């Protein structure tokens, strides 16, 4: 746990690096194009479908009729839009995570290695295909866990615990593999992920809570977020990208420092074995 604070502040500094800021624009552009395409082709149909579904529920329909009688007819459309946005949000988060892992992580790892660990040998224990497969598998499992846990979010304490835990585990699995793929051998990577599982899980959970910060945009904006949904979504995507970029830098600093320390300790351990024998 001793290396966590040092790696944290180094990651904060690296997120202010012009190269990292520039790199964050590529996932933003790709995610933005996909989200705007969805809104252009499917937004109205999605809202109409959700509204029809809500009106078929007697309890919801009674609530909406009561609000209509109070002159709040606009809330009927707003509610459907809020439900659609709530469904889009997890997809946006997962998309941002995958894009950062594929487009930003290798560049951030190279930047940290060049500036802080220039002499660290690259054993290339993980390929791009393995990284993509590991990221996709972990993401799909996290998505299943999110869907299954949604009923529990209605319990106030759990909504503050379960999503960050799931995002934290996903962050640990994705970035723990990616940041070590180039420099560590397969054996070293597995050993480090096993030996440093708890610190990395703590990092992942903290990053999960950081990932909840962009979601506050929806709560703060209220109905305004529905009116300006495309722009609010775009801002949220960029914030998620920066959070995941910070997570990458944090994991990179911690994991490469742990790898360097492990390799430095190996000759000492071998000498001790020889002396004992």
CSV table of C-alpha atoms in Angstrom, one decimal:
chain,number,residue,atom,x,y,z
A,1,UNK,CA,0.0,0.0,0.0
A,2,UNK,CA,3.0,2.3,0.5
A,3,UNK,CA,3.3,3.1,-3.2
A,4,UNK,CA,-0.3,4.1,-3.7
A,5,UNK,CA,0.0,7.8,-2.6
A,6,UNK,CA,3.2,8.4,-4.6
A,7,UNK,CA,1.6,6.8,-7.8
A,8,UNK,CA,-1.6,8.8,-7.2
A,9,UNK,CA,0.1,12.2,-7.3
A,10,UNK,CA,2.3,11.2,-10.2
A,11,UNK,CA,-0.8,10.2,-12.1
A,12,UNK,CA,-2.5,13.6,-11.3
A,13,UNK,CA,0.6,15.4,-12.7
A,14,UNK,CA,0.7,13.2,-15.9
A,15,UNK,CA,-3.0,13.9,-16.6
A,16,UNK,CA,-2.0,17.6,-17.0
A,17,UNK,CA,0.6,16.6,-19.6
A,18,UNK,CA,-0.3,18.1,-23.1
A,19,UNK,CA,0.1,14.7,-24.7
A,20,UNK,CA,-2.4,13.0,-22.4
A,21,UNK,CA,-4.9,15.8,-22.9
A,22,UNK,CA,-4.5,15.5,-26.7
A,23,UNK,CA,-4.9,11.8,-26.5
A,24,UNK,CA,-8.2,12.2,-24.6
A,25,UNK,CA,-9.7,13.9,-27.6
A,26,UNK,CA,-9.7,10.7,-29.8
A,27,UNK,CA,-11.9,8.6,-27.6
A,28,UNK,CA,-14.1,11.7,-27.2
A,29,UNK,CA,-14.5,12.1,-30.9
A,30,UNK,CA,-15.3,8.4,-31.5
A,31,UNK,CA,-17.7,8.2,-28.6
A,32,UNK,CA,-19.3,11.5,-29.5
A,33,UNK,CA,-19.9,10.3,-33.1
A,34,UNK,CA,-21.5,7.1,-31.9
A,35,UNK,CA,-23.7,8.8,-29.3
A,36,UNK,CA,-24.8,11.5,-31.7
A,37,UNK,CA,-25.6,8.9,-34.4
A,38,UNK,CA,-27.8,7.0,-31.8
A,39,UNK,CA,-29.6,10.2,-30.9
A,40,UNK,CA,-30.1,11.1,-34.5
A,41,UNK,CA,-31.5,7.8,-35.7
A,42,UNK,CA,-33.1,6.3,-32.5
A,43,UNK,CA,-33.7,9.0,-29.9
A,44,UNK,CA,-37.3,9.8,-30.8
A,45,UNK,CA,-38.2,6.1,-31.3
A,46,UNK,CA,-36.6,5.2,-28.0
A,47,UNK,CA,-38.4,7.9,-26.0
A,48,UNK,CA,-41.7,6.9,-27.7
A,49,UNK,CA,-41.2,3.3,-26.8
A,50,UNK,CA,-40.3,4.0,-23.2
A,51,UNK,CA,-43.3,6.4,-22.9
A,52,UNK,CA,-45.7,3.8,-24.2
A,53,UNK,CA,-44.2,1.2,-21.8
A,54,UNK,CA,-44.5,3.6,-18.8
A,55,UNK,CA,-48.1,4.4,-19.7
A,56,UNK,CA,-49.0,0.7,-19.7
A,57,UNK,CA,-48.0,0.5,-16.1
A,58,UNK,CA,-51.0,1.5,-14.0
A,59,UNK,CA,-49.1,3.0,-11.1
A,60,UNK,CA,-46.9,5.1,-13.4
A,61,UNK,CA,-49.8,6.1,-15.6
A,62,UNK,CA,-51.8,7.2,-12.5
A,63,UNK,CA,-48.8,9.3,-11.4
A,64,UNK,CA,-48.5,10.9,-14.8
A,65,UNK,CA,-52.2,11.7,-15.0
A,66,UNK,CA,-52.0,13.3,-11.5
A,67,UNK,CA,-49.1,15.4,-12.7
A,68,UNK,CA,-51.0,16.3,-15.9
A,69,UNK,CA,-53.8,17.6,-13.7
A,70,UNK,CA,-51.3,19.9,-12.0
A,71,UNK,CA,-50.2,21.3,-15.3
A,72,UNK,CA,-47.0,19.4,-15.5
A,73,UNK,CA,-47.7,17.7,-18.8
A,74,UNK,CA,-44.1,18.2,-19.9
A,75,UNK,CA,-42.9,15.8,-17.2
A,76,UNK,CA,-44.4,12.9,-19.2
A,77,UNK,CA,-41.8,13.4,-22.0
A,78,UNK,CA,-39.1,14.3,-19.6
A,79,UNK,CA,-39.5,11.1,-17.6
A,80,UNK,CA,-39.2,9.0,-20.8
A,81,UNK,CA,-36.1,10.9,-21.8
A,82,UNK,CA,-34.6,10.4,-18.3
A,83,UNK,CA,-35.2,6.6,-18.5
A,84,UNK,CA,-33.5,6.5,-21.9
A,85,UNK,CA,-30.5,8.5,-20.7
A,86,UNK,CA,-30.2,6.2,-17.6
A,87,UNK,CA,-30.0,3.3,-20.0
A,88,UNK,CA,-27.5,5.0,-22.3
A,89,UNK,CA,-25.2,6.0,-19.4
A,90,UNK,CA,-23.7,2.6,-18.5
A,91,UNK,CA,-23.1,2.0,-22.2
A,92,UNK,CA,-21.3,5.3,-22.5
A,93,UNK,CA,-19.1,4.5,-19.4
A,94,UNK,CA,-18.2,1.0,-20.8
A,95,UNK,CA,-17.5,2.5,-24.3
A,96,UNK,CA,-15.2,5.2,-22.7
A,97,UNK,CA,-13.4,2.5,-20.7
A,98,UNK,CA,-12.8,0.3,-23.7
A,99,UNK,CA,-11.6,3.2,-25.9
A,100,UNK,CA,-9.2,4.4,-23.3
A,101,UNK,CA,-7.8,0.9,-22.8
A,102,UNK,CA,-7.3,0.5,-26.5
A,103,UNK,CA,-6.3,4.0,-27.6
A,104,UNK,CA,-4.8,5.7,-24.6
A,105,UNK,CA,-3.3,3.1,-22.3
A,106,UNK,CA,-0.4,2.0,-24.6
A,107,UNK,CA,0.6,5.7,-25.1
A,108,UNK,CA,0.4,6.5,-21.4
A,109,UNK,CA,2.4,3.4,-20.5
A,110,UNK,CA,5.1,4.5,-23.0
A,111,UNK,CA,5.1,8.0,-21.7
A,112,UNK,CA,5.5,6.9,-18.0
A,113,UNK,CA,8.1,4.3,-19.0
A,114,UNK,CA,10.2,6.8,-21.0
A,115,UNK,CA,10.2,9.4,-18.3
A,116,UNK,CA,10.4,7.3,-15.1
A,117,UNK,CA,11.5,3.7,-16.1
A,118,UNK,CA,13.8,4.1,-19.1
A,119,UNK,CA,15.9,1.1,-18.2
A,120,UNK,CA,13.1,-1.3,-17.4
A,121,UNK,CA,13.3,-4.3,-19.8
A,122,UNK,CA,10.3,-5.0,-22.0
A,123,UNK,CA,9.5,-8.7,-21.9
A,124,UNK,CA,6.2,-8.3,-23.8
A,125,UNK,CA,4.2,-10.9,-21.9
A,126,UNK,CA,0.8,-9.8,-23.3
A,127,UNK,CA,-0.3,-9.2,-26.9
A,128,UNK,CA,-2.8,-6.6,-28.1
A,129,UNK,CA,-5.2,-9.4,-28.9
A,130,UNK,CA,-5.0,-10.8,-25.4
A,131,UNK,CA,-5.5,-7.4,-24.0
A,132,UNK,CA,-8.6,-6.8,-26.1
A,133,UNK,CA,-10.0,-10.2,-25.2
A,134,UNK,CA,-9.4,-9.7,-21.5
A,135,UNK,CA,-10.9,-6.2,-21.6
A,136,UNK,CA,-14.0,-7.4,-23.5
A,137,UNK,CA,-14.5,-10.4,-21.3
A,138,UNK,CA,-14.2,-8.4,-18.1
A,139,UNK,CA,-16.5,-5.7,-19.5
A,140,UNK,CA,-19.2,-8.1,-20.5
A,141,UNK,CA,-19.1,-9.7,-17.0
A,142,UNK,CA,-19.2,-6.3,-15.4
A,143,UNK,CA,-22.2,-5.4,-17.5
A,144,UNK,CA,-24.0,-8.6,-16.4
A,145,UNK,CA,-23.2,-7.8,-12.8
A,146,UNK,CA,-24.6,-4.2,-13.2
A,147,UNK,CA,-27.9,-5.5,-14.7
A,148,UNK,CA,-28.3,-8.2,-12.0
A,149,UNK,CA,-27.5,-5.7,-9.2
A,150,UNK,CA,-29.8,-2.9,-10.4
A,151,UNK,CA,-32.8,-4.0,-8.2
A,152,UNK,CA,-30.5,-3.7,-5.2
A,153,UNK,CA,-29.8,0.0,-6.1
A,154,UNK,CA,-33.2,0.8,-4.7
A,155,UNK,CA,-31.7,0.2,-1.3
A,156,UNK,CA,-30.0,3.6,-0.5
A,157,UNK,CA,-26.8,2.3,1.1
A,158,UNK,CA,-26.2,-0.3,-1.7
A,159,UNK,CA,-26.5,2.2,-4.5
A,160,UNK,CA,-23.4,3.9,-3.1
A,161,UNK,CA,-21.5,0.7,-2.8
A,162,UNK,CA,-22.3,-1.8,-5.5
A,163,UNK,CA,-21.7,0.3,-8.7
A,164,UNK,CA,-18.2,1.5,-7.5
A,165,UNK,CA,-17.3,-2.0,-6.5
A,166,UNK,CA,-18.2,-3.4,-9.9
A,167,UNK,CA,-16.5,-0.5,-11.7
A,168,UNK,CA,-13.5,-0.9,-9.4
A,169,UNK,CA,-13.2,-4.6,-10.1
A,170,UNK,CA,-13.5,-3.9,-13.9
A,171,UNK,CA,-10.8,-1.2,-13.7
A,172,UNK,CA,-8.5,-3.5,-11.8
A,173,UNK,CA,-8.9,-6.3,-14.3
A,174,UNK,CA,-8.6,-4.1,-17.4
A,175,UNK,CA,-5.8,-1.8,-16.5
A,176,UNK,CA,-3.9,-4.3,-14.3
A,177,UNK,CA,-3.4,-6.4,-17.5
A,178,UNK,CA,-2.9,-3.6,-19.9
A,179,UNK,CA,-0.2,-1.6,-18.1
A,180,UNK,CA,1.9,-4.7,-17.6
A,181,UNK,CA,1.4,-6.3,-21.0
A,182,UNK,CA,4.5,-4.7,-22.6
A,183,UNK,CA,7.1,-4.7,-19.8
A,184,UNK,CA,6.3,-7.8,-17.8
A,185,UNK,CA,6.5,-11.5,-18.9
A,186,UNK,CA,3.3,-13.6,-18.5
A,187,UNK,CA,4.7,-15.1,-15.3
A,188,UNK,CA,5.6,-11.7,-13.8
A,189,UNK,CA,2.3,-10.2,-14.7
A,190,UNK,CA,0.4,-13.1,-13.0
A,191,UNK,CA,2.6,-12.9,-10.0
A,192,UNK,CA,2.2,-9.1,-9.6
A,193,UNK,CA,-1.5,-9.2,-10.1
A,194,UNK,CA,-1.7,-11.9,-7.4
A,195,UNK,CA,0.7,-10.3,-4.9
A,196,UNK,CA,-0.7,-6.8,-5.4
A,197,UNK,CA,-4.4,-7.7,-5.7
A,198,UNK,CA,-5.6,-5.8,-2.7
A,199,UNK,CA,-3.8,-2.5,-3.4
A,200,UNK,CA,-4.9,-2.7,-7.0
A,201,UNK,CA,-8.5,-3.4,-6.0
A,202,UNK,CA,-8.4,-0.4,-3.7
A,203,UNK,CA,-7.2,1.7,-6.6
A,204,UNK,CA,-9.9,0.3,-8.8
A,205,UNK,CA,-12.7,1.0,-6.2
A,206,UNK,CA,-11.4,4.6,-5.7
A,207,UNK,CA,-11.3,5.0,-9.5
A,208,UNK,CA,-14.9,3.6,-9.5
A,209,UNK,CA,-15.9,6.4,-7.1
A,210,UNK,CA,-14.1,8.9,-9.3
A,211,UNK,CA,-16.0,7.5,-12.2
A,212,UNK,CA,-19.3,8.4,-10.4
A,213,UNK,CA,-18.4,12.1,-10.4
A,214,UNK,CA,-19.4,12.8,-14.1
A,215,UNK,CA,-22.7,11.2,-13.3
A,216,UNK,CA,-23.4,14.1,-11.0
A,217,UNK,CA,-23.9,16.2,-14.1
A,218,UNK,CA,-27.3,14.6,-14.5
A,219,UNK,CA,-28.3,15.2,-10.9
A,220,UNK,CA,-27.1,18.8,-10.9
A,221,UNK,CA,-28.6,19.7,-14.3
A,222,UNK,CA,-32.0,18.1,-13.7
A,223,UNK,CA,-34.4,18.7,-16.6
A,224,UNK,CA,-31.9,20.9,-18.3
A,225,UNK,CA,-29.8,17.8,-18.9
A,226,UNK,CA,-32.7,16.4,-21.0
A,227,UNK,CA,-33.0,19.6,-23.0
A,228,UNK,CA,-29.3,19.7,-23.8
A,229,UNK,CA,-28.8,15.9,-23.7
A,230,UNK,CA,-26.3,15.7,-26.7
A,231,UNK,CA,-24.0,18.3,-25.2
A,232,UNK,CA,-24.3,17.0,-21.6
A,233,UNK,CA,-23.5,13.5,-22.9
A,234,UNK,CA,-20.5,14.8,-24.7
A,235,UNK,CA,-19.2,16.6,-21.6
A,236,UNK,CA,-19.8,13.4,-19.6
A,237,UNK,CA,-17.9,11.3,-22.1
A,238,UNK,CA,-14.9,13.6,-21.9
A,239,UNK,CA,-14.9,13.6,-18.1
A,240,UNK,CA,-15.1,9.7,-18.1
A,241,UNK,CA,-12.2,9.7,-20.6
A,242,UNK,CA,-10.1,11.8,-18.2
A,243,UNK,CA,-11.0,9.7,-15.2
A,244,UNK,CA,-10.0,6.5,-17.0
A,245,UNK,CA,-6.9,8.2,-18.3
A,246,UNK,CA,-6.0,9.1,-14.7
A,247,UNK,CA,-6.7,5.5,-13.7
A,248,UNK,CA,-4.4,4.3,-16.4
A,249,UNK,CA,-1.6,6.6,-15.2
A,250,UNK,CA,-2.1,5.6,-11.6
A,251,UNK,CA,-2.0,1.9,-12.4
A,252,UNK,CA,1.0,2.3,-14.7
A,253,UNK,CA,3.1,4.2,-12.1
A,254,UNK,CA,2.2,1.6,-9.4
A,255,UNK,CA,2.5,-1.5,-11.4
A,256,UNK,CA,5.8,-0.6,-13.2
A,257,UNK,CA,7.3,0.5,-9.8
A,258,UNK,CA,6.3,-2.9,-8.4
A,259,UNK,CA,7.8,-4.7,-11.4
A,260,UNK,CA,11.0,-2.8,-11.0
A,261,UNK,CA,11.2,-3.6,-7.3
A,262,UNK,CA,10.4,-7.2,-8.0
A,263,UNK,CA,13.3,-7.5,-10.5
A,264,UNK,CA,15.7,-5.7,-8.3
A,265,UNK,CA,14.9,-8.2,-5.5
A,266,UNK,CA,15.4,-11.3,-7.7
A,267,UNK,CA,19.3,-11.3,-7.6
A,268,UNK,CA,19.2,-10.9,-3.8
A,269,UNK,CA,16.8,-13.8,-3.5
A,270,UNK,CA,18.9,-16.0,-5.8
A,271,UNK,CA,22.0,-15.2,-3.8
A,272,UNK,CA,20.3,-16.1,-0.6
A,273,UNK,CA,19.3,-19.5,-2.1
A,274,UNK,CA,22.8,-20.2,-3.2
A,275,UNK,CA,24.2,-19.3,0.2
A,276,UNK,CA,21.7,-21.6,1.9
A,277,UNK,CA,22.5,-24.5,-0.5
